[in-house]
Tab-separated table of N, CA and C in Angstrom:
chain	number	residue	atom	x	y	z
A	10	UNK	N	-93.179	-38.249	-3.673
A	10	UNK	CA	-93.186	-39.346	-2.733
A	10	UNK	C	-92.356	-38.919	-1.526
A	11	UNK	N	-92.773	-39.034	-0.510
A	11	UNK	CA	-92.128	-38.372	0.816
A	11	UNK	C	-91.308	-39.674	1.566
A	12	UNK	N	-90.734	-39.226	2.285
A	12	UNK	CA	-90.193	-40.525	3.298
A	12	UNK	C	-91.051	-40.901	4.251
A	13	UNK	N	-92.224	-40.063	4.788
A	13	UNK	CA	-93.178	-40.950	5.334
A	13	UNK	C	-94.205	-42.050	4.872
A	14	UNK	N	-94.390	-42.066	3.070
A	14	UNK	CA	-95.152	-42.658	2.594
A	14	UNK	C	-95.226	-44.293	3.155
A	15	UNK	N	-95.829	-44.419	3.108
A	15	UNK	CA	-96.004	-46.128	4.221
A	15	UNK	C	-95.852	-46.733	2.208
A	16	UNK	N	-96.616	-46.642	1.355
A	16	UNK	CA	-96.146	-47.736	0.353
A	16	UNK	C	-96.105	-46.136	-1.147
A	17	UNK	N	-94.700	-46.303	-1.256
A	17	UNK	CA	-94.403	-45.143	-2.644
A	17	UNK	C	-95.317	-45.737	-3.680
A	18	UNK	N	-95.519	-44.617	-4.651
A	18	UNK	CA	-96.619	-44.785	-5.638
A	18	UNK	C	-95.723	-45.509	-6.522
A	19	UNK	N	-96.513	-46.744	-7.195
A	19	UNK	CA	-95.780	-47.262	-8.102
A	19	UNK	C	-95.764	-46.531	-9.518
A	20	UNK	N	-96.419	-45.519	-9.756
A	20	UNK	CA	-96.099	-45.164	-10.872
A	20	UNK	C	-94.836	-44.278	-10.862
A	21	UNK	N	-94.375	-43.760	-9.641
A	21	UNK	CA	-93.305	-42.788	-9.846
A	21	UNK	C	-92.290	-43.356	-9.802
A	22	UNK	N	-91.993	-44.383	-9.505
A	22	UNK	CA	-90.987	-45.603	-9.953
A	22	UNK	C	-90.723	-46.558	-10.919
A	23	UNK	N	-89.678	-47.173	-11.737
A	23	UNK	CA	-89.410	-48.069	-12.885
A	23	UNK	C	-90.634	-48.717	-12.737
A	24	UNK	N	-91.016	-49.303	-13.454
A	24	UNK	CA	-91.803	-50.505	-13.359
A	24	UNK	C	-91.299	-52.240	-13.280
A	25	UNK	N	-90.127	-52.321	-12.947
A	25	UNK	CA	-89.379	-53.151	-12.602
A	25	UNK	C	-88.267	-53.192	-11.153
A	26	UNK	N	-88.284	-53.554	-10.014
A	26	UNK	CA	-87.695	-52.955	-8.897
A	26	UNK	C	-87.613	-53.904	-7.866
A	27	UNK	N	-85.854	-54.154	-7.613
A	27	UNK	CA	-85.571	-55.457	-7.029
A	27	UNK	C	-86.267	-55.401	-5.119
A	28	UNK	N	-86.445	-56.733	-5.166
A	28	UNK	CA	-87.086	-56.810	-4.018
A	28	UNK	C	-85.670	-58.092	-3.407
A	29	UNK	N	-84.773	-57.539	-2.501
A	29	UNK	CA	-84.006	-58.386	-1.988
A	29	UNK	C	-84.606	-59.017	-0.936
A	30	UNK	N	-83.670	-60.192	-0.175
A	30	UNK	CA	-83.863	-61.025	0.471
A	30	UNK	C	-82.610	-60.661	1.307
A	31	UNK	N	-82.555	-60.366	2.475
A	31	UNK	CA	-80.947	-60.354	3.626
A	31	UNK	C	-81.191	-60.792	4.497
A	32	UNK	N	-79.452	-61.178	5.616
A	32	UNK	CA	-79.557	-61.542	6.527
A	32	UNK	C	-80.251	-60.518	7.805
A	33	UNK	N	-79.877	-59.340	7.606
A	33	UNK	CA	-79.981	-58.105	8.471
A	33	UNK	C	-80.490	-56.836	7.906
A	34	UNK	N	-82.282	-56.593	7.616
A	34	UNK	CA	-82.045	-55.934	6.772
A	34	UNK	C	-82.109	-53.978	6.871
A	35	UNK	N	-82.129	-54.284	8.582
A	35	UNK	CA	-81.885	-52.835	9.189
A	35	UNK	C	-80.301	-52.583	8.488
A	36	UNK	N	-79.523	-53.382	8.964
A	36	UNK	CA	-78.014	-52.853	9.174
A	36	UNK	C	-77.806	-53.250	7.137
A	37	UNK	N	-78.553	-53.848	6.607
A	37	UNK	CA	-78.309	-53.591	4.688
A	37	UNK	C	-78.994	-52.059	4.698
A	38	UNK	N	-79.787	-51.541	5.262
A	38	UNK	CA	-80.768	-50.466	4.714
A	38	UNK	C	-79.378	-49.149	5.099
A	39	UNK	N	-78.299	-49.418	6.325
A	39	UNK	CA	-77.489	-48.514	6.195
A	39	UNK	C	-76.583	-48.805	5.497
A	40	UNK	N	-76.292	-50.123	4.977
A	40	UNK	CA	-75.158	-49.861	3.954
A	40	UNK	C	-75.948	-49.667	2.880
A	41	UNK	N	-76.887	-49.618	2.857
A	41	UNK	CA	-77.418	-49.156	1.115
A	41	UNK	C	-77.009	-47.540	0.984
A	42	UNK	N	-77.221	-46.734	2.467
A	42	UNK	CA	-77.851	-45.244	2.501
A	42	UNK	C	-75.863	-45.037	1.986
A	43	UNK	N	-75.113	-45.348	2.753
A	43	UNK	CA	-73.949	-45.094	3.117
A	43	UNK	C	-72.945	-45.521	1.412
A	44	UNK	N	-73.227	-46.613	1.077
A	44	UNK	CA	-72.967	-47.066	-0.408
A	44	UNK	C	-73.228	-46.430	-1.362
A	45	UNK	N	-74.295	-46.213	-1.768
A	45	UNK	CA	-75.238	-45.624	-2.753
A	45	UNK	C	-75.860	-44.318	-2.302
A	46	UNK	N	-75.955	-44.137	-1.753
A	46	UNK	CA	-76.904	-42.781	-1.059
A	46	UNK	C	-78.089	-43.127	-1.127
A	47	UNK	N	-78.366	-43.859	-0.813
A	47	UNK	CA	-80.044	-44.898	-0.320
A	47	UNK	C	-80.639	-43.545	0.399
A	48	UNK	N	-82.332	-43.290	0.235
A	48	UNK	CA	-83.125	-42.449	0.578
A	48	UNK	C	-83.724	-43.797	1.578
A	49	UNK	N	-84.174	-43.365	2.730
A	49	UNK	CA	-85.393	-44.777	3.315
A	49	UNK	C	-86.476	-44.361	2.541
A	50	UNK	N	-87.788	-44.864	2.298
A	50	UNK	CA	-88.916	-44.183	2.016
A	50	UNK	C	-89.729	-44.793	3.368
A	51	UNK	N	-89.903	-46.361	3.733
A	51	UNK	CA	-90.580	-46.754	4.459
A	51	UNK	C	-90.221	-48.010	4.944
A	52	UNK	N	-90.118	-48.401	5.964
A	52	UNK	CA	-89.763	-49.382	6.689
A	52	UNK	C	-90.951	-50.340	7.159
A	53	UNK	N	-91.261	-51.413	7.334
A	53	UNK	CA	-92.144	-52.093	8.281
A	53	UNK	C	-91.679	-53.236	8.952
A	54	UNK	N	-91.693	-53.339	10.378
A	54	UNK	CA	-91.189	-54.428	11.300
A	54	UNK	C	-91.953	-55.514	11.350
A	55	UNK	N	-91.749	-56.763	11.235
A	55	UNK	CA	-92.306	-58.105	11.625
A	55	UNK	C	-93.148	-58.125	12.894
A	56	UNK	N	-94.191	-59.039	12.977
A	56	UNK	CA	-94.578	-59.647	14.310
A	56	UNK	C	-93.954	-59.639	15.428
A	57	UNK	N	-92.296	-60.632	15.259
A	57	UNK	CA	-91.663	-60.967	16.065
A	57	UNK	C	-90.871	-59.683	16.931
A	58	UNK	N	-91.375	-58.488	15.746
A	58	UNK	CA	-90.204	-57.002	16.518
A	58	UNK	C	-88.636	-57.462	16.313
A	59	UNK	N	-88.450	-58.217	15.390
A	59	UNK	CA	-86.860	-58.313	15.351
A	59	UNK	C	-85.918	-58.419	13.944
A	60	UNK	N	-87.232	-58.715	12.892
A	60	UNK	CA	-86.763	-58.745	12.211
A	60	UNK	C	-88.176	-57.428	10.706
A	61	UNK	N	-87.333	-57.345	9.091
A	61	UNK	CA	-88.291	-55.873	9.012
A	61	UNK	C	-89.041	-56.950	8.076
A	62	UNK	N	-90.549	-56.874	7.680
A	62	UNK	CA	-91.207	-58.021	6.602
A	62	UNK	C	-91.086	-56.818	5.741
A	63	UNK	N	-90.897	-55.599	5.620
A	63	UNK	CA	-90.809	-54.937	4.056
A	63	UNK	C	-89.931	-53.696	4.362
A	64	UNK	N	-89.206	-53.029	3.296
A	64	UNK	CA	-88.409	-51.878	3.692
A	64	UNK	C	-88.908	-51.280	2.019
A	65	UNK	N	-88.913	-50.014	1.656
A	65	UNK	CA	-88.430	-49.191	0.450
A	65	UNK	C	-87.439	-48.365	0.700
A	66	UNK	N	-86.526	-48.488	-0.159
A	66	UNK	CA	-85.237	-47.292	-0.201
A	66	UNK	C	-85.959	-46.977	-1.562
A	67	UNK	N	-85.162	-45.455	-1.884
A	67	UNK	CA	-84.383	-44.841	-3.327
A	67	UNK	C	-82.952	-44.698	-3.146
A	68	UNK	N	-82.762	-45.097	-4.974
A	68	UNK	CA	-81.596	-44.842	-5.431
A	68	UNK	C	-81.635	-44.548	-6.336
A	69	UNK	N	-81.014	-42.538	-6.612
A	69	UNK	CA	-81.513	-41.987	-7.597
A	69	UNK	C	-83.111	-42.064	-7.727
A	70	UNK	N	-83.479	-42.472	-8.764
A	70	UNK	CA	-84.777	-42.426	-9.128
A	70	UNK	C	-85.291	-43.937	-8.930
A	71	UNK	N	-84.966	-44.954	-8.620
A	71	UNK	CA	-85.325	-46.633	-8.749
A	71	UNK	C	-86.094	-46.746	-7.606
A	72	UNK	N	-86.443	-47.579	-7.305
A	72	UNK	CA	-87.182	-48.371	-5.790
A	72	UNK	C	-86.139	-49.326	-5.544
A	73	UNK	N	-86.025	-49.585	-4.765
A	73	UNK	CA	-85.583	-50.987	-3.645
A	73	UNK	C	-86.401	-51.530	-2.921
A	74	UNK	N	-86.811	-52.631	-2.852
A	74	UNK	CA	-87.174	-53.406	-1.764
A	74	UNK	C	-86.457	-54.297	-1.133
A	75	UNK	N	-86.923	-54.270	0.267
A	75	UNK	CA	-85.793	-55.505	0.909
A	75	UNK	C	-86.550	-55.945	2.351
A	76	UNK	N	-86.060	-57.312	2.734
A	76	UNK	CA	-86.470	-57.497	4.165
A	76	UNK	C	-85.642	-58.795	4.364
A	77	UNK	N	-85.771	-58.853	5.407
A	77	UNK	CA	-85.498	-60.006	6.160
A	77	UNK	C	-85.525	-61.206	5.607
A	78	UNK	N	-84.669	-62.335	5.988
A	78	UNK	CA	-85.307	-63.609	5.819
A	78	UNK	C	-86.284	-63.760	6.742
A	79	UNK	N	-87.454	-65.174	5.856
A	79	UNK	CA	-88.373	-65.520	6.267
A	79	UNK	C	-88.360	-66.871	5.887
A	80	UNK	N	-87.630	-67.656	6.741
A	80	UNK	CA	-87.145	-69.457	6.161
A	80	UNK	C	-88.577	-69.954	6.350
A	81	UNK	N	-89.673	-69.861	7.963
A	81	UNK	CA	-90.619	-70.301	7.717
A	81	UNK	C	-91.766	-69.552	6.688
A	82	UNK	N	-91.797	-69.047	6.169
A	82	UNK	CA	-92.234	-68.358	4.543
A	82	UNK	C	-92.339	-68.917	3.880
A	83	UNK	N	-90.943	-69.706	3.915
A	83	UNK	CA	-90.895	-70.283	2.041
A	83	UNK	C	-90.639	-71.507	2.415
A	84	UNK	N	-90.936	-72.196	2.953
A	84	UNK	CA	-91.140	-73.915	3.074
A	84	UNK	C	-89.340	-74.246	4.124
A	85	UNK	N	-89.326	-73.472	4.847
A	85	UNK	CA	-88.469	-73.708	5.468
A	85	UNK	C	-86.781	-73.315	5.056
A	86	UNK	N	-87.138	-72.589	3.697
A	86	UNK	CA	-85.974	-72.368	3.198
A	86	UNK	C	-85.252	-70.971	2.981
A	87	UNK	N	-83.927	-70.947	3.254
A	87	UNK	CA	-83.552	-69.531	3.062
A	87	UNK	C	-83.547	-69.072	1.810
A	88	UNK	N	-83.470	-67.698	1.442
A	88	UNK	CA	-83.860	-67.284	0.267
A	88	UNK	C	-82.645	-65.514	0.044
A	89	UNK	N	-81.841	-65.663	1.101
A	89	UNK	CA	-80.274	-65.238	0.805
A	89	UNK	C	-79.632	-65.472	-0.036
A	90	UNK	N	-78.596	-64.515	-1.016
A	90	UNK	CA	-77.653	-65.219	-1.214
A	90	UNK	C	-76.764	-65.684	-1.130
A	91	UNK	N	-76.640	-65.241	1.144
A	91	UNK	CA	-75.368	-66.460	1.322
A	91	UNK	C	-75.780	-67.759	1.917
A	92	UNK	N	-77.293	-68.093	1.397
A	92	UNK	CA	-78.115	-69.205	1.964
A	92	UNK	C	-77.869	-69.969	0.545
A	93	UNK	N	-77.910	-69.536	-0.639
A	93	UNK	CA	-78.270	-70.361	-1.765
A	93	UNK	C	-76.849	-70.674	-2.303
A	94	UNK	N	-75.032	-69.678	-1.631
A	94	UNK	CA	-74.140	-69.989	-2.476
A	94	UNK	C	-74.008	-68.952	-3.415
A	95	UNK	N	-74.637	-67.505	-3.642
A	95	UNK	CA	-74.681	-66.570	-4.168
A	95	UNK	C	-75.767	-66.561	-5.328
A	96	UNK	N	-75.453	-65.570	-6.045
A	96	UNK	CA	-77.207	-64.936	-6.543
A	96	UNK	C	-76.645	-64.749	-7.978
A	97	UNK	N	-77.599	-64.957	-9.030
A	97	UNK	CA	-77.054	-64.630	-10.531
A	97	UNK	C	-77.556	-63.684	-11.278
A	98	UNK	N	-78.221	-63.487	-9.813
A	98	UNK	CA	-78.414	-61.544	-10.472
A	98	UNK	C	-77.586	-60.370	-9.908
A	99	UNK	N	-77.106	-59.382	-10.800
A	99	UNK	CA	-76.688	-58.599	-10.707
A	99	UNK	C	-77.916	-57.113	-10.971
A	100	UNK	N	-77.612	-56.157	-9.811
A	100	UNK	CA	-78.386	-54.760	-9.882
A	100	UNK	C	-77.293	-53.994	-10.603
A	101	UNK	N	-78.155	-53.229	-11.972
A	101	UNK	CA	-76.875	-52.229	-12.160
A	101	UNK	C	-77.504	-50.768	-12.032
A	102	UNK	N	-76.454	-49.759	-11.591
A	102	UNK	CA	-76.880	-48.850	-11.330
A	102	UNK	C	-75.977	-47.624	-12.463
A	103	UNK	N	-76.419	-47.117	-12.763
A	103	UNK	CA	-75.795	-46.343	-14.044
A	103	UNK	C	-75.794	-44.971	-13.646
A	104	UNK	N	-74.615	-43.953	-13.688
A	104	UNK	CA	-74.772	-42.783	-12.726
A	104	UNK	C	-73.791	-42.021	-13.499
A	105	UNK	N	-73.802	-40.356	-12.900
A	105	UNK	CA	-73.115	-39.478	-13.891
A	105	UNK	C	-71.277	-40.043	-13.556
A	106	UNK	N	-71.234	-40.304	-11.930
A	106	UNK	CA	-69.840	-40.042	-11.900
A	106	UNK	C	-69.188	-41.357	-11.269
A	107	UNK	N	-69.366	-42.832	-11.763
A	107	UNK	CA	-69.227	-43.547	-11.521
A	107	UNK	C	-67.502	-43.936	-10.634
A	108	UNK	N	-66.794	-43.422	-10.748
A	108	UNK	CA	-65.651	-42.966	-10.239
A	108	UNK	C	-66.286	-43.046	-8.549
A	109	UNK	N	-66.176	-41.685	-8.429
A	109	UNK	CA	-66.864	-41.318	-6.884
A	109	UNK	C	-67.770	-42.629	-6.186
A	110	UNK	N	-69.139	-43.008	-6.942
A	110	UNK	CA	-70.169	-43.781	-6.244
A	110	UNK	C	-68.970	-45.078	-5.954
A	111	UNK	N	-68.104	-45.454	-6.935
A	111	UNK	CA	-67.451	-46.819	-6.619
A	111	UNK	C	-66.339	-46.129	-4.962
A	112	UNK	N	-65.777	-45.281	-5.092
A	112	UNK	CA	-65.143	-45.727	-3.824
A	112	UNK	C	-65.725	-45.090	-2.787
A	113	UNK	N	-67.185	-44.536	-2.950
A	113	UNK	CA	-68.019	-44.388	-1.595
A	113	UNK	C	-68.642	-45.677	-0.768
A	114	UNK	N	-68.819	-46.686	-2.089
A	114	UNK	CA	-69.692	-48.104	-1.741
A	114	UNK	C	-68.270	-49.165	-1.542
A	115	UNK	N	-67.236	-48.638	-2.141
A	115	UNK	CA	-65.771	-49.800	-1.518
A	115	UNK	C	-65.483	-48.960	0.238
A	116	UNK	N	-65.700	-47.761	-0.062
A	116	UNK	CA	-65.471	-47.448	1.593
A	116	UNK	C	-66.188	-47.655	2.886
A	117	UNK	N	-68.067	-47.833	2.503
A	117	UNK	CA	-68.625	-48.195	3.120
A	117	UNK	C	-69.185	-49.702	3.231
A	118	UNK	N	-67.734	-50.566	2.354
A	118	UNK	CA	-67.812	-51.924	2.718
A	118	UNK	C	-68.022	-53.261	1.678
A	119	UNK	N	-68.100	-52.557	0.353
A	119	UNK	CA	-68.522	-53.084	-1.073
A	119	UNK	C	-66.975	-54.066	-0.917
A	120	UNK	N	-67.210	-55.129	-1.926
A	120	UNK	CA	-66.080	-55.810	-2.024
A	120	UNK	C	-65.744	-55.831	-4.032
A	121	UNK	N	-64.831	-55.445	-4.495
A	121	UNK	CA	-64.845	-55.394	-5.809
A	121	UNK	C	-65.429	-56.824	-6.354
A	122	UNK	N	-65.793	-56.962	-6.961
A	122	UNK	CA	-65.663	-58.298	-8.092
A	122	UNK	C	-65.245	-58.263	-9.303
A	123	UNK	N	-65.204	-57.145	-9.844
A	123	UNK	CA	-64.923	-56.535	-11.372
A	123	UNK	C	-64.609	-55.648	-11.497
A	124	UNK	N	-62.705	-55.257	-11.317
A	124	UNK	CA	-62.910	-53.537	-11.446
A	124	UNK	C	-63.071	-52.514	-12.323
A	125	UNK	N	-63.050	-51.227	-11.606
A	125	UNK	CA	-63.357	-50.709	-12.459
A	125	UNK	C	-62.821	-49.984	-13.267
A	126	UNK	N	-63.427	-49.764	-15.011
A	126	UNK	CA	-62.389	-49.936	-15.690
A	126	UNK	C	-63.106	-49.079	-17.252
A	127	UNK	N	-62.427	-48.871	-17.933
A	127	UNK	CA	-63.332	-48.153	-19.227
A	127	UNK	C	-63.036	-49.308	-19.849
A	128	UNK	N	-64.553	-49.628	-20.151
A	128	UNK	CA	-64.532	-50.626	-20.932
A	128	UNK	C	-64.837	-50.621	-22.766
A	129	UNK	N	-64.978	-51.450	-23.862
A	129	UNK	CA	-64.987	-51.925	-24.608
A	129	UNK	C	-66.757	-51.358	-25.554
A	130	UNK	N	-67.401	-51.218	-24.359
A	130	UNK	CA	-68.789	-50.922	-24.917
A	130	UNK	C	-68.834	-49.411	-25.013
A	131	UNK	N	-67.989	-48.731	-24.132
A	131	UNK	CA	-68.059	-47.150	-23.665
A	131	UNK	C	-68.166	-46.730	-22.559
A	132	UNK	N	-68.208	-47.540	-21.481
A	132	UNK	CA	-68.861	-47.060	-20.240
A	132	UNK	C	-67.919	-47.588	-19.505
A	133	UNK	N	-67.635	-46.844	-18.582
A	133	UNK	CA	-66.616	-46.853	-17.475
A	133	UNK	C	-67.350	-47.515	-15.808
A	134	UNK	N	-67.112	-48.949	-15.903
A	134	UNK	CA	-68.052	-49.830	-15.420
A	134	UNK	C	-67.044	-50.999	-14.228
A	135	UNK	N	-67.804	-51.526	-13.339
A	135	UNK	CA	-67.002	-51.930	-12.037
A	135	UNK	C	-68.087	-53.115	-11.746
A	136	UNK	N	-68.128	-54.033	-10.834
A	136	UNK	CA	-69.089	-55.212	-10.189
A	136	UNK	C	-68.309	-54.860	-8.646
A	137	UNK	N	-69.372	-54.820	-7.924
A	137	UNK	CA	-68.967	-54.959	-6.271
A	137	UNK	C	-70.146	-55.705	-6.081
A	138	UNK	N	-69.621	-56.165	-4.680
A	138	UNK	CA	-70.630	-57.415	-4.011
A	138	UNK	C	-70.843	-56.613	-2.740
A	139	UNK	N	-72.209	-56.582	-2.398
A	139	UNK	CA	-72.471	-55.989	-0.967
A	139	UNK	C	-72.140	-57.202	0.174
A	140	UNK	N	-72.183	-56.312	1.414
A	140	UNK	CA	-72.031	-57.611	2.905
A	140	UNK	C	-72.507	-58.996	2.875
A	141	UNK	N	-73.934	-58.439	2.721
A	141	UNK	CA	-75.219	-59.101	1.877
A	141	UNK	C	-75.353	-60.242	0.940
A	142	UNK	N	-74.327	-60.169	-0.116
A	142	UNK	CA	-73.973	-61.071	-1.188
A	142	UNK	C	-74.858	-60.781	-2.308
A	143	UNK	N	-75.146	-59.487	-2.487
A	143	UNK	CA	-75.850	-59.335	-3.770
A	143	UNK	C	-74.863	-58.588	-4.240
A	144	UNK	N	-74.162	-58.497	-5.713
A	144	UNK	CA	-73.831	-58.105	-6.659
A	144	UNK	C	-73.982	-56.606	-7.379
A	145	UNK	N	-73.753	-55.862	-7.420
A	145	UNK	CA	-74.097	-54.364	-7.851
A	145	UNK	C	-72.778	-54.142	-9.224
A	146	UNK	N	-73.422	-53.737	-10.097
A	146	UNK	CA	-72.307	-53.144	-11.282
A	146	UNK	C	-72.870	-51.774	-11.079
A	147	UNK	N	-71.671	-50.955	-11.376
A	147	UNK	CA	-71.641	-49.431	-11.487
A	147	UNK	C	-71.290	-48.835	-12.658
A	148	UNK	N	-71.832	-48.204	-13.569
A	148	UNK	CA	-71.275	-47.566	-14.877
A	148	UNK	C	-71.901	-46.052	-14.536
A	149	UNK	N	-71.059	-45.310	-15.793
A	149	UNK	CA	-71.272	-44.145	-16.850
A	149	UNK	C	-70.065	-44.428	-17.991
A	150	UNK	N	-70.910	-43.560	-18.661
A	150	UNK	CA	-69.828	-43.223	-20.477
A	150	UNK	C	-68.567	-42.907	-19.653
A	151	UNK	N	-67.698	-42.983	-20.588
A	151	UNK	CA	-66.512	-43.408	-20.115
A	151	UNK	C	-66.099	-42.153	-20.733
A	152	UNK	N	-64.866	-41.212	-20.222
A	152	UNK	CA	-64.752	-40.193	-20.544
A	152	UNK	C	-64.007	-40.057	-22.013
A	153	UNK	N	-63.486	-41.182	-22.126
A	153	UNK	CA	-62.920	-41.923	-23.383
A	153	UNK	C	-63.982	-41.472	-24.340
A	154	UNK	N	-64.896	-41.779	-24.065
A	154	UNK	CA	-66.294	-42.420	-25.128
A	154	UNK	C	-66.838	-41.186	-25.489
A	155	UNK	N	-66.646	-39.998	-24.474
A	155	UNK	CA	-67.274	-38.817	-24.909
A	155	UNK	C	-66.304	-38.040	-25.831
A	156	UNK	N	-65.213	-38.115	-25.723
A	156	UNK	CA	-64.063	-37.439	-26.424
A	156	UNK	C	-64.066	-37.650	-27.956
């Protein structure tokens, strides 16, 4: 799948793959790249030229989707989660060196919610909240767990 692909093949991706909702979703698509090491794959701009109706990132191997709000879309309503009061989903992203990814995504602007910590199950695991107000947990095995 290249970064020019206008729509990535869905088979080379999970078969499950969050499709967010933001206020801004040019300036989320650089804190995704800058956080996470977000790949773009494909972008598409709205009618209006101001705002994007679809974006794909990678992370690692996953899909992302994301765009803009669209209040007249959905019956006039926002569909943010700093429109609804926050979101009760959490994205988790599971990685070799969970250490590193957490203070690349606290440096490029993550806010903790849960730190991070070796936990109880084995996995050395954290919750940050993007600009955005979506929720991200970060794990790997905990070096504990491998020992």
């Amino acid at each position: 799948m290249s970064q020019t692909d206008s729509h990535p093949d869905p088979l080379s991706a999970h078969q499950i793959s969050p499709h967010l909702f933001v206020d801004d979703a040019a300036k989320a698509i650089e804190f995704y790249k800058r956080a996470f090491g977000a790949v773009e794959l494909s972008r598409h701009a709205a009618p209006d030229g101001k705002r994007l109706m679809h974006a794909a990132l990678r992370i690692n191997n996953s899909l992302l989707m994301l765009c803009d709000d669209f209040p007249e879309m959905c019956g006039g309503k926002s569909r943010t989660p700093k429109a609804l009061g926050g979101s009760p989903v959490t994205i988790h992203l599971q990685v070799p060196d969970v250490d590193s990814l957490w203070q690349q995504a606290v440096s490029a602007g993550a806010e903790v919610e849960f730190p991070l910590a070796d936990q109880f199950w084995g996995d050395r695991y954290g919750i940050v909240r993007d600009p955005f107000g979506h929720s991200w947990s970060l794990g790997s095995p905990s070096k504990k767990a491998k020992a």
